[in-house]
Tab-separated table of C-alpha atoms and ligand atoms in Angstrom:
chain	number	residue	atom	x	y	z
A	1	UNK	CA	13.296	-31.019	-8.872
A	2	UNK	CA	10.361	-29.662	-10.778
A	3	UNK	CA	6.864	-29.947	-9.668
A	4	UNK	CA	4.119	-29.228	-11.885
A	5	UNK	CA	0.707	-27.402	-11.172
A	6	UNK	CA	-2.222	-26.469	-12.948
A	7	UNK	CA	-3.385	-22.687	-12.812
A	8	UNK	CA	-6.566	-21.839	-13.591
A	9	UNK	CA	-6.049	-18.819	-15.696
A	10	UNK	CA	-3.849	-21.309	-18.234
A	11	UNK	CA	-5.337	-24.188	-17.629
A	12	UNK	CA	-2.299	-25.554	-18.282
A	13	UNK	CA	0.561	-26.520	-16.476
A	14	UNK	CA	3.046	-23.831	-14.849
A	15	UNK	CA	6.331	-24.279	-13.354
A	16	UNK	CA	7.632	-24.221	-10.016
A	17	UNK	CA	11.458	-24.821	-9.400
A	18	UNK	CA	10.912	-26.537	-5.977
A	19	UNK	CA	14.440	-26.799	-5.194
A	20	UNK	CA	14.431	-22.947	-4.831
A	21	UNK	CA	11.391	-22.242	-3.234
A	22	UNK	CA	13.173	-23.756	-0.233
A	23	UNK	CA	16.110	-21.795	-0.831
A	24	UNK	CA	17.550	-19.204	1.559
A	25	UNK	CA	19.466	-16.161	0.690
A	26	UNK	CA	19.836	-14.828	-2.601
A	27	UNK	CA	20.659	-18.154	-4.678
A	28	UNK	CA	20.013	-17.552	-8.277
A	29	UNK	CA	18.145	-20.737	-10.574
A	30	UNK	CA	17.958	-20.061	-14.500
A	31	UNK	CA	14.853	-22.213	-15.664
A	32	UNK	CA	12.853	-22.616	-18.514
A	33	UNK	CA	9.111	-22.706	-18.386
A	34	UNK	CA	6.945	-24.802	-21.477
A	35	UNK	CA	7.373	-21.756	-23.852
A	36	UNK	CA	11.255	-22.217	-23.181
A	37	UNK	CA	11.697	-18.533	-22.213
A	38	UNK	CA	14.366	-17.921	-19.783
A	39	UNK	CA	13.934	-16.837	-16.024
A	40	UNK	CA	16.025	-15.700	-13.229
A	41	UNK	CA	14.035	-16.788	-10.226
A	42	UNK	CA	16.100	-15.507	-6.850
A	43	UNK	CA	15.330	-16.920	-3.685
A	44	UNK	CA	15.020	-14.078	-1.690
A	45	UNK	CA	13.767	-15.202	1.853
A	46	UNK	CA	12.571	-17.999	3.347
A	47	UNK	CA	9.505	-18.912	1.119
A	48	UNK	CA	10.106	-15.967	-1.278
A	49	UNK	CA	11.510	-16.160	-5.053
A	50	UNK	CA	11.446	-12.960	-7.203
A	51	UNK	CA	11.628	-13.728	-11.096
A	52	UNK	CA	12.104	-10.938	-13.812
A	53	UNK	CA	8.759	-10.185	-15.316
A	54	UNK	CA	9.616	-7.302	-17.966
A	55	UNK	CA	9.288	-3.441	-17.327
A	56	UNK	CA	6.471	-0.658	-17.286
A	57	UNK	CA	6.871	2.739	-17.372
A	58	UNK	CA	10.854	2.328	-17.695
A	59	UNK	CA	10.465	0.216	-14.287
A	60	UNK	CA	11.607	-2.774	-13.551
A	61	UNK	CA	8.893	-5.338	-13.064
A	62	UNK	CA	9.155	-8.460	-10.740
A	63	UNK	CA	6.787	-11.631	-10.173
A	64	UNK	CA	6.975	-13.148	-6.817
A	65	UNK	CA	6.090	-16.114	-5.464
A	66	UNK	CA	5.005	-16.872	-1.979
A	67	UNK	CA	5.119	-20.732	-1.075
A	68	UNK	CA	4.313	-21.648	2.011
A	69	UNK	CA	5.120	-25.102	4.353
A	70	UNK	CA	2.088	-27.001	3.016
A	71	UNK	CA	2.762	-25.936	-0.555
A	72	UNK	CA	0.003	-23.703	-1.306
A	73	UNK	CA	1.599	-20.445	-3.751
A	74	UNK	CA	0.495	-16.928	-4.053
A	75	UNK	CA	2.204	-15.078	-7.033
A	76	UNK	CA	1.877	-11.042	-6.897
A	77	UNK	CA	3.577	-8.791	-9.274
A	78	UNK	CA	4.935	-5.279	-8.440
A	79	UNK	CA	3.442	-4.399	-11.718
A	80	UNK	CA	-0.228	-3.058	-10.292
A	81	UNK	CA	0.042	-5.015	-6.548
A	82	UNK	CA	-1.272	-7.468	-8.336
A	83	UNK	CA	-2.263	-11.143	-6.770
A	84	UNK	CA	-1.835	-12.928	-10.137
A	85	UNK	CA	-2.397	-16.462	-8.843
A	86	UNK	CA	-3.033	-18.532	-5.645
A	87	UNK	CA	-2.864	-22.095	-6.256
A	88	UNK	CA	-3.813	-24.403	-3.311
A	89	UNK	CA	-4.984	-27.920	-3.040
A	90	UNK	CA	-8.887	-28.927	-3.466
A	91	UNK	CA	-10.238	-31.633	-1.081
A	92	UNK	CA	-8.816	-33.993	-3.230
A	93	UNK	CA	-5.280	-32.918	-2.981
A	94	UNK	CA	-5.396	-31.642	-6.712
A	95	UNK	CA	-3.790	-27.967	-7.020
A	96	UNK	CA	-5.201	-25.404	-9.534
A	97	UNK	CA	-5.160	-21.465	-8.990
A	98	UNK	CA	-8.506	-19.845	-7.186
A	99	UNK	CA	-8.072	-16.476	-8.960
A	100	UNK	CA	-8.036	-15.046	-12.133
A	101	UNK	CA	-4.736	-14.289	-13.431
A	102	UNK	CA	-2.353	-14.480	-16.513
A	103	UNK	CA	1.157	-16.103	-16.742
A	104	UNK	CA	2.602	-12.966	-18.450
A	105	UNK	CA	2.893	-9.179	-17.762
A	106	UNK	CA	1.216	-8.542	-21.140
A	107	UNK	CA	-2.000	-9.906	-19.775
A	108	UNK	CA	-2.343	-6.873	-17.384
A	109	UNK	CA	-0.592	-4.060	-20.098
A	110	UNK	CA	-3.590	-4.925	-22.005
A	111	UNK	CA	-5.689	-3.314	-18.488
A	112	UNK	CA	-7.836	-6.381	-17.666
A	113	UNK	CA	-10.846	-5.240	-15.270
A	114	UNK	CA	-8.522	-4.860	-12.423
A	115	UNK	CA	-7.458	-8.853	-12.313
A	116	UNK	CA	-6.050	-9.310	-8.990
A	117	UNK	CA	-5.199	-5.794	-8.552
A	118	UNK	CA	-4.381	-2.893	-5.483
A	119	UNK	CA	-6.736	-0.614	-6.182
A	120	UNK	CA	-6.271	3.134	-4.942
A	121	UNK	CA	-6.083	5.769	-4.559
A	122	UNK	CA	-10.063	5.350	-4.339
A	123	UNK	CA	-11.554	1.896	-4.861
A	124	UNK	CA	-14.905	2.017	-5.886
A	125	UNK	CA	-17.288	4.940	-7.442
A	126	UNK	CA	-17.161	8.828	-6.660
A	127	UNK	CA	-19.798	10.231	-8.344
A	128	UNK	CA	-19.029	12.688	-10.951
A	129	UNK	CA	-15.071	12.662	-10.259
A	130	UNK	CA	-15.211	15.588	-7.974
A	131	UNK	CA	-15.401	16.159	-4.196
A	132	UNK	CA	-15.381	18.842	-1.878
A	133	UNK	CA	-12.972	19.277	0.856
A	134	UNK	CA	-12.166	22.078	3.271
A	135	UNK	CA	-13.723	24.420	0.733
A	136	UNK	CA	-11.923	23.210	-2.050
A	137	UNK	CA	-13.759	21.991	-5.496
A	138	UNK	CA	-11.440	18.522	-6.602
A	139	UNK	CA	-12.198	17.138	-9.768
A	140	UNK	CA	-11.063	13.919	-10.631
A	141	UNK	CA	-10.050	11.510	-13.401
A	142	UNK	CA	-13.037	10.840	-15.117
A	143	UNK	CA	-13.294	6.062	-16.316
A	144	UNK	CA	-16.669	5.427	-15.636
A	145	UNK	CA	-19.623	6.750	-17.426
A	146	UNK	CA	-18.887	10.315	-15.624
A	147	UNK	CA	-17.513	8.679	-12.104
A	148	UNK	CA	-14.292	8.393	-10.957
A	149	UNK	CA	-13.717	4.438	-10.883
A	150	UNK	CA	-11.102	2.567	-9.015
A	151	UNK	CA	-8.384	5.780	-8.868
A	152	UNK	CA	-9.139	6.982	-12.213
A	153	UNK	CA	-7.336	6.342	-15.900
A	154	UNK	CA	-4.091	5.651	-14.171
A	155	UNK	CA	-4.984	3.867	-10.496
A	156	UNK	CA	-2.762	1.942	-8.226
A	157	UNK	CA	-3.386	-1.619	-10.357
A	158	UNK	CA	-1.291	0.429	-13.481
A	159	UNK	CA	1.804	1.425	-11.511
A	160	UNK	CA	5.229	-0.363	-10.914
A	161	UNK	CA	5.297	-0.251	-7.385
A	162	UNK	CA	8.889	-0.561	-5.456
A	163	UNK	CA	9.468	-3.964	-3.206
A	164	UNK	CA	10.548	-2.912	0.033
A	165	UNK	CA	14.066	-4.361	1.296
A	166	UNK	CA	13.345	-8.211	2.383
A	167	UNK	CA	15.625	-8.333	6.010
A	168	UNK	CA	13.328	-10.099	7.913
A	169	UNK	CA	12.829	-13.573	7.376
A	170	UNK	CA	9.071	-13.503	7.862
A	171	UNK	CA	7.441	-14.925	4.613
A	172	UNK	CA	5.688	-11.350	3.676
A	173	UNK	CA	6.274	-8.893	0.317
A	174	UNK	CA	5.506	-5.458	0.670
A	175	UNK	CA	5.500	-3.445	-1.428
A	176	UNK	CA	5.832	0.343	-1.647
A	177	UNK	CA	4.105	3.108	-3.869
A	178	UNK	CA	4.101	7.353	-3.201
A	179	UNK	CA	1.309	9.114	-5.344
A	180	UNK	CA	2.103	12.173	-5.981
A	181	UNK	CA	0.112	15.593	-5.391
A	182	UNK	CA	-2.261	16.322	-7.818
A	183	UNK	CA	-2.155	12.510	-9.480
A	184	UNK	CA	-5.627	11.574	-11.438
A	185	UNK	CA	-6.302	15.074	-9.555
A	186	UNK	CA	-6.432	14.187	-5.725
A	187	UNK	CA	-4.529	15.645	-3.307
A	188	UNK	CA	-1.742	15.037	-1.316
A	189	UNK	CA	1.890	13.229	-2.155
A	190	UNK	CA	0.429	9.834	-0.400
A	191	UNK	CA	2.652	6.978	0.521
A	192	UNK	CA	1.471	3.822	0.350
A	193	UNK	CA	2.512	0.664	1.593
A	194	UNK	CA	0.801	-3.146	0.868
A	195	UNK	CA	2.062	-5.886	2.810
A	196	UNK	CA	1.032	-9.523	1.710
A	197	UNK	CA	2.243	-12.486	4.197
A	198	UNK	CA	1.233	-16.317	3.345
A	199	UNK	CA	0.321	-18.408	6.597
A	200	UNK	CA	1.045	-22.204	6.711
A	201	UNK	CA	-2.405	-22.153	7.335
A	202	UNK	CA	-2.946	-21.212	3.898
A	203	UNK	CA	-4.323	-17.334	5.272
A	204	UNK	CA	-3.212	-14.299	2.610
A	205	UNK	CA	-3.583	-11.294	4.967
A	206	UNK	CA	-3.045	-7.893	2.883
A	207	UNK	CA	-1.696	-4.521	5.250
A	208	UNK	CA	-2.195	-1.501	3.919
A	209	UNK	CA	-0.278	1.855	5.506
A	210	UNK	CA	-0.409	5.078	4.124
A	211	UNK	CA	0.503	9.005	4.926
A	212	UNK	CA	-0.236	12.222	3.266
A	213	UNK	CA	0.831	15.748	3.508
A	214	UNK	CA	-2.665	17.040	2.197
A	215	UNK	CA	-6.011	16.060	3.461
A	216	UNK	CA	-7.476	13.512	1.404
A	217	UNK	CA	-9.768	10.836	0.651
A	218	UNK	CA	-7.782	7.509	0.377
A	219	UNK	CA	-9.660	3.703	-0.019
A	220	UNK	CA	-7.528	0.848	-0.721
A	221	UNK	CA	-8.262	-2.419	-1.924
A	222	UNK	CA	-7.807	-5.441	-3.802
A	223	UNK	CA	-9.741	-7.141	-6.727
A	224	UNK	CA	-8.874	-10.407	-6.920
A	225	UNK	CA	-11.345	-12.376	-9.128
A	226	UNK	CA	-12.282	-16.010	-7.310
A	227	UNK	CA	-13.382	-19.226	-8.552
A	228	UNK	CA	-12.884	-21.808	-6.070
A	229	UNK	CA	-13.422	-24.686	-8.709
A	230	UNK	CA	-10.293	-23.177	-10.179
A	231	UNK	CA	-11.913	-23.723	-13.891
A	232	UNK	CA	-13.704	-20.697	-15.778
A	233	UNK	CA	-15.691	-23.210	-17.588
A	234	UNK	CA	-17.888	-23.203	-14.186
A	235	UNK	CA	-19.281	-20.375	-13.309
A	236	UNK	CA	-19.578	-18.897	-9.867
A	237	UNK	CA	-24.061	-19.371	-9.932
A	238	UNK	CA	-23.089	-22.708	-7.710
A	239	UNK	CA	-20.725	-20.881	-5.019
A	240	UNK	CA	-22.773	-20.392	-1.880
A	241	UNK	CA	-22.017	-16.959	-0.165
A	242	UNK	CA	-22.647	-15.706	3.103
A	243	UNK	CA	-22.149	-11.977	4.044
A	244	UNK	CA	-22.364	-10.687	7.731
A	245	UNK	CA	-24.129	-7.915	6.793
A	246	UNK	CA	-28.240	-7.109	7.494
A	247	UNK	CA	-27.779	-3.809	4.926
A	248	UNK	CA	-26.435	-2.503	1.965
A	249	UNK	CA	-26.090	0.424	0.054
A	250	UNK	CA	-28.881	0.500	-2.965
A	251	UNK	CA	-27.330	2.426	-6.108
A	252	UNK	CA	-28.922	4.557	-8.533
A	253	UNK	CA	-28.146	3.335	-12.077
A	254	UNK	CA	-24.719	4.258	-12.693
A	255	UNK	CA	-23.992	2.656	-9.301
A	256	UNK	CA	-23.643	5.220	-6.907
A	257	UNK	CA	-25.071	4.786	-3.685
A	258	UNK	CA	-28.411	6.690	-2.920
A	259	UNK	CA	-26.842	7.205	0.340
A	260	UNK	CA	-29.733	4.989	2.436
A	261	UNK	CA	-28.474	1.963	4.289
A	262	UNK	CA	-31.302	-0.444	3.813
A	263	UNK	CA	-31.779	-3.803	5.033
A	264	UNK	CA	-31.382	-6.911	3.314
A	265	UNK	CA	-34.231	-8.750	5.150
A	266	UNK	CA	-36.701	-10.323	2.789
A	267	UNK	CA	-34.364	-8.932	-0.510
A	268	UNK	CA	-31.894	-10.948	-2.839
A	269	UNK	CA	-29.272	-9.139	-0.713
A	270	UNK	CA	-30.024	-11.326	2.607
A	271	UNK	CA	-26.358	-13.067	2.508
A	272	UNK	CA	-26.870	-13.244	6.404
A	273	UNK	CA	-27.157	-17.035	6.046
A	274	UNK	CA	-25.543	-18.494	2.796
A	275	UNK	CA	-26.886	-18.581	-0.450
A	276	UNK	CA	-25.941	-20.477	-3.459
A	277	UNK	CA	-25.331	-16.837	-5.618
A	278	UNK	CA	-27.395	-17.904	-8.736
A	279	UNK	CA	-30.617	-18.140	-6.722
A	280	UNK	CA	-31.491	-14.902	-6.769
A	281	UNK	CA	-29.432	-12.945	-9.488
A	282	UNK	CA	-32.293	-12.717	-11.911
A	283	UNK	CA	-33.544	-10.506	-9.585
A	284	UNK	CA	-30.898	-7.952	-9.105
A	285	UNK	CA	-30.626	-5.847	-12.187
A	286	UNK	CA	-27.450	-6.407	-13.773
A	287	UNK	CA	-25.979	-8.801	-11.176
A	288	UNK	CA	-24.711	-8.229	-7.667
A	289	UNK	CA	-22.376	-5.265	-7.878
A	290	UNK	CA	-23.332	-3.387	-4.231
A	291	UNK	CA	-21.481	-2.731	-1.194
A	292	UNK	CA	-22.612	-4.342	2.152
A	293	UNK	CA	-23.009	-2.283	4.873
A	294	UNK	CA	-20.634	-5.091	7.400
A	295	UNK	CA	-22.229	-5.862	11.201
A	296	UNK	CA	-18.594	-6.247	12.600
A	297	UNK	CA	-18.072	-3.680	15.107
A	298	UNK	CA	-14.769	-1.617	15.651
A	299	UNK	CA	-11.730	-1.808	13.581
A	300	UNK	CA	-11.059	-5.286	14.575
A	301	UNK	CA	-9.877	-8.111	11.812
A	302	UNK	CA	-13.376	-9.869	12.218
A	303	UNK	CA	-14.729	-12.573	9.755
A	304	UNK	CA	-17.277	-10.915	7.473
A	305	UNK	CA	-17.984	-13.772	5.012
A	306	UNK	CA	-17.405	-17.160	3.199
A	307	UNK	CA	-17.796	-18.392	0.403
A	308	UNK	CA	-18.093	-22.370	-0.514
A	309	UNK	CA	-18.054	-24.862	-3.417
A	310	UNK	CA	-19.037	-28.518	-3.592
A	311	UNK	CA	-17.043	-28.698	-6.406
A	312	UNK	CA	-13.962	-28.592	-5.518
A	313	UNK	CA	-14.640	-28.978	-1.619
A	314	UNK	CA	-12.983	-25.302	-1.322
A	315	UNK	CA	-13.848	-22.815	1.194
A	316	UNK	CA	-12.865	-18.734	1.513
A	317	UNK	CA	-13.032	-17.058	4.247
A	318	UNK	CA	-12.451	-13.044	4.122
A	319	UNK	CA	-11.599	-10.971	7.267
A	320	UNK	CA	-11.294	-7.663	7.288
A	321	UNK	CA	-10.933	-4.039	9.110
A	322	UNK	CA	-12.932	-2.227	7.248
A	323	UNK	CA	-17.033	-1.252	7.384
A	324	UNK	CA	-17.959	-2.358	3.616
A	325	UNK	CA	-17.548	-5.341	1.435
A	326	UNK	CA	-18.057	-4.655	-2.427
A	327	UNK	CA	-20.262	-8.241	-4.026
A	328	UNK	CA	-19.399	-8.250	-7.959
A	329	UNK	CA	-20.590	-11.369	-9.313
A	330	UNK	CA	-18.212	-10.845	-12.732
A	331	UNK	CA	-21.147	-9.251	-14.510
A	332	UNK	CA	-19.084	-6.999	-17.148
A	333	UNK	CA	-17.117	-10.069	-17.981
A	334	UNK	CA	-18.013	-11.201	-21.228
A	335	UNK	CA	-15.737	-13.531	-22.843
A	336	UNK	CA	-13.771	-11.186	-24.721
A	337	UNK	CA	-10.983	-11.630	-22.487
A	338	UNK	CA	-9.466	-15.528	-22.908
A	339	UNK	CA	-7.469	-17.284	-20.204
A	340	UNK	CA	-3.680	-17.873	-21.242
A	341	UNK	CA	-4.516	-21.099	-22.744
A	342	UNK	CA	-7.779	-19.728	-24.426
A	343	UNK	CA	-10.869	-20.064	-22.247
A	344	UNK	CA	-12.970	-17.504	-23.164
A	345	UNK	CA	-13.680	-15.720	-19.635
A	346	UNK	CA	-17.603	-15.549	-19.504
A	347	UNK	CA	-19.908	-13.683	-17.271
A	348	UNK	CA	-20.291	-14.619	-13.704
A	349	UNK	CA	-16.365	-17.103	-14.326
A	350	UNK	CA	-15.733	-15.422	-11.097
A	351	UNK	CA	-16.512	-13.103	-7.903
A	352	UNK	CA	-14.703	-10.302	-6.206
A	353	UNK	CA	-14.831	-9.531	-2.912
A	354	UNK	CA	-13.545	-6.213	-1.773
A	355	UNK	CA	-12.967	-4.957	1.423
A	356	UNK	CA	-13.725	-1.484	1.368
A	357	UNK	CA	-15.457	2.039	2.993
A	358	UNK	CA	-18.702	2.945	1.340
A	359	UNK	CA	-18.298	4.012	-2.359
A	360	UNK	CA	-18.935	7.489	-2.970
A	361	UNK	CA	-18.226	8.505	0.454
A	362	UNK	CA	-16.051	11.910	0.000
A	363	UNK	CA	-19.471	12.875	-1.180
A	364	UNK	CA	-22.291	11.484	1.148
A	365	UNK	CA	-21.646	12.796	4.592
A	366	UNK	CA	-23.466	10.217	6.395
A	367	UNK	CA	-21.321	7.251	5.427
A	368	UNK	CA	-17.885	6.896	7.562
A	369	UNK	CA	-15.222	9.293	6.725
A	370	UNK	CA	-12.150	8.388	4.054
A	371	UNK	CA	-10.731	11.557	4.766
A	372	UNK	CA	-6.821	10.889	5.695
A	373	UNK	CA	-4.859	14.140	6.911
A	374	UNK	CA	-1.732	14.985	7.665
A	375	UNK	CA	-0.145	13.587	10.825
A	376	UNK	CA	-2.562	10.540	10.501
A	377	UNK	CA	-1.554	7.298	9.679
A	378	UNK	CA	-4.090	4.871	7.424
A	379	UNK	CA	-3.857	1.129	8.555
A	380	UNK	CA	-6.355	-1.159	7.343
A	381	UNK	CA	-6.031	-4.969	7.133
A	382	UNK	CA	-7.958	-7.636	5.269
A	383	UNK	CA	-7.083	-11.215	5.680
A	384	UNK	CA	-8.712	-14.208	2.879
A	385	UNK	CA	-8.177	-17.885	4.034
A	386	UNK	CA	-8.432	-21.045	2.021
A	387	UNK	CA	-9.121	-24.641	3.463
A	388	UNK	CA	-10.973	-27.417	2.069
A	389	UNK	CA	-14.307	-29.490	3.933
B	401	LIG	C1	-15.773	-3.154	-9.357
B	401	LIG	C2	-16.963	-2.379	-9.711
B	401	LIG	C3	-17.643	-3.016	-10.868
B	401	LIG	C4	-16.707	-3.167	-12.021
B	401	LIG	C5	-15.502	-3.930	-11.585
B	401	LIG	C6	-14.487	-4.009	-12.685
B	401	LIG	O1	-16.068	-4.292	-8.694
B	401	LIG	O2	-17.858	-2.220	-8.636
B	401	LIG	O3	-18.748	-2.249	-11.251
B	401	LIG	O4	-16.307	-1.905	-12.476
B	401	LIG	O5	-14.935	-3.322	-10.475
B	401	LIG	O6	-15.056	-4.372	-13.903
């Protein structure tokens, strides 16, 4: 049986082979999609199919799709970590994809603005590409005006990262990555480990483990681009946002943080209560690109914000670990890059939330430490849930 959804990065209709999404063990189903290209989809656990996707770097690359009980999808591709769609239902039972994403590896070989991506070894900014630690001068891969962006020229999002044996029969992918010593010039062979798991409950909760042999600054994330009307042609300037956060970190113009935590009270920043996000914009220079200083307490998976559309009836919730929260409001997109079936992808088609420690923090001393050493282990956990009002 063959069910048919719309995605939002096509816009068109994708296919899912429904009889083995409920498949168990390692059946094998040889389908073809609309462009009559062969697959090998293989069921791999309960609610788990991994299709042939191409190669990278000599490496195999997989696409994997998560279904869940109540039907919802998440694809994510070895190829980068990357979350390339998440179709659920919208109030009206119609299904579309909430994310930015293309249908084909090419998309991300052509290094879209981190679409969906793991980003590491550093999300975020550090200023100049260099640090200091224990004495020692680092300097790093250089992407961003003279920062250090996202892990540099060759991050986490542009590696073929290794799927970890699938035993259990829990619905969960993770996925494993070691950077090696001295890669886009940090330090420290650093094993990584992501870990996505689909709820029933339509929850996408994202583990991230890591160890190193050499002390050094680690910050892992993801990118994923949302749109809970799961159409580009709307824009995002209608979502309403709230952020549990009374400060942020301001940024000097090449958006590193000044390293004062200000408050938000009485600024376009105060997310404390929502927001619809065009309100304000006009008044942040350049659009909302800042990190939010989070009022969770503790390392405990505590809701930080939500984000909802009257559109579609959608709501996002994020959870997270982790002290920050990066706001872009899809300012650098400018419709150069086109959807799968076309759409040109315009400023503000979509918002990122990521889950994150301060940017720029191997360098300010008075934001919370990213230093990882030897002997300790990195867990961090960030969990974003979809439902409909
Ligand atoms: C992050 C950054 C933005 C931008 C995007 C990718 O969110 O903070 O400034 O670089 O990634 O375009």
């Amino acid at each position: 049986m063959k069910k048919t959804v719309q995605n939002l990065a096509l816009g068109v209709s994708i296919t899912c082979i429904l009889t083995a999404c409920s498949n168990n063990g390692t059946n094998k189903n040889e389908s073809s999609d609309s462009t009559n290209t062969k697959t090998t989809t293989t069921a791999m656990k309960t609610g788990i199919q991994q299709a042939d996707w191409g190669e990278s770097d000599g490496k195999k690359v997989y696409l994997y799709t998560l279904t869940n009980k109540n039907g919802a999808q998440v694809k994510i591709s070895n190829y980068g970590g990357t979350i390339t769609s998440w179709v659920t239902p919208d109030s009206k039972g119609n299904k579309s994809s909430i994310v930015l994403g293309f249908n084909e590896l090419k998309g991300y070989l052509a290094h879209p603005p981190y679409f969906g991506a793991t980003v590491g070894r550093y999300g975020n900014r550090i200023a100049k590409g260099r640090f200091t630690l224990d004495g020692k001068t680092y300097k790093l891969a250089v992407n961003n005006n003279a920062n250090a962006l996202h892990g540099g020229l060759k991050g986490f999002d542009k590696v073929v990262w290794d799927a970890a044996a699938l035993a259990d029969n829990t619905p969960s992918l993770t996925l494993n990555y070691t950077s090696k010593d001295g890669e886009e010039g940090y330090p420290g062979n650093l094993k990584t480990s992501v870990k996505f798991t689909l709820s029933d409950d339509n929850e996408l909760k994202i583990e991230y483990d890591a160890e190193t042999d050499k002390a050094t600054p680690i910050n892992l994330t993801n990118h994923s681009y949302f749109n809970l009307t799961g159409d580009v042609n709307n824009t995002i300037l209608n979502h309403s946002l709230m952020i549990d956060a009374d400060r942020y970190t301001p940024v000097d113009t090449s958006l590193i943080p000044t390293g004062e935590l200000k408050s938000v009270k009485g600024t376009p920043f105060d997310f404390t209560t929502p927001h619809k996000i065009g309100e304000r914009i006009d008044q942040v220079k350049g659009g909302y690109d800042h990190n939010f200083v989070l009022n969770k307490k503790g390392t405990n998976l505590d809701k930080v914000a939500e984000v909802t559309d009257s559109i579609s009836g959608r709501k996002l919730e994020v959870y997270t670990t982790q002290p920050g929260l990066q706001f872009y409001s899809g300012n650098f997109l400018d419709g150069t890059l086109k959807t799968d079936d076309g759409k040109p992808i315009m400023q503000h088609a979509a918002l990122c939330l990521e889950t994150q420690h301060f940017p720029d923090s191997p360098n300010e001393p008075s934001f919370p430490s990213t230093i990882l050493k030897p002997g300790e282990k990195y867990h961090t956990e960030t969990m974003y849930k979809v439902s409909v009002q």
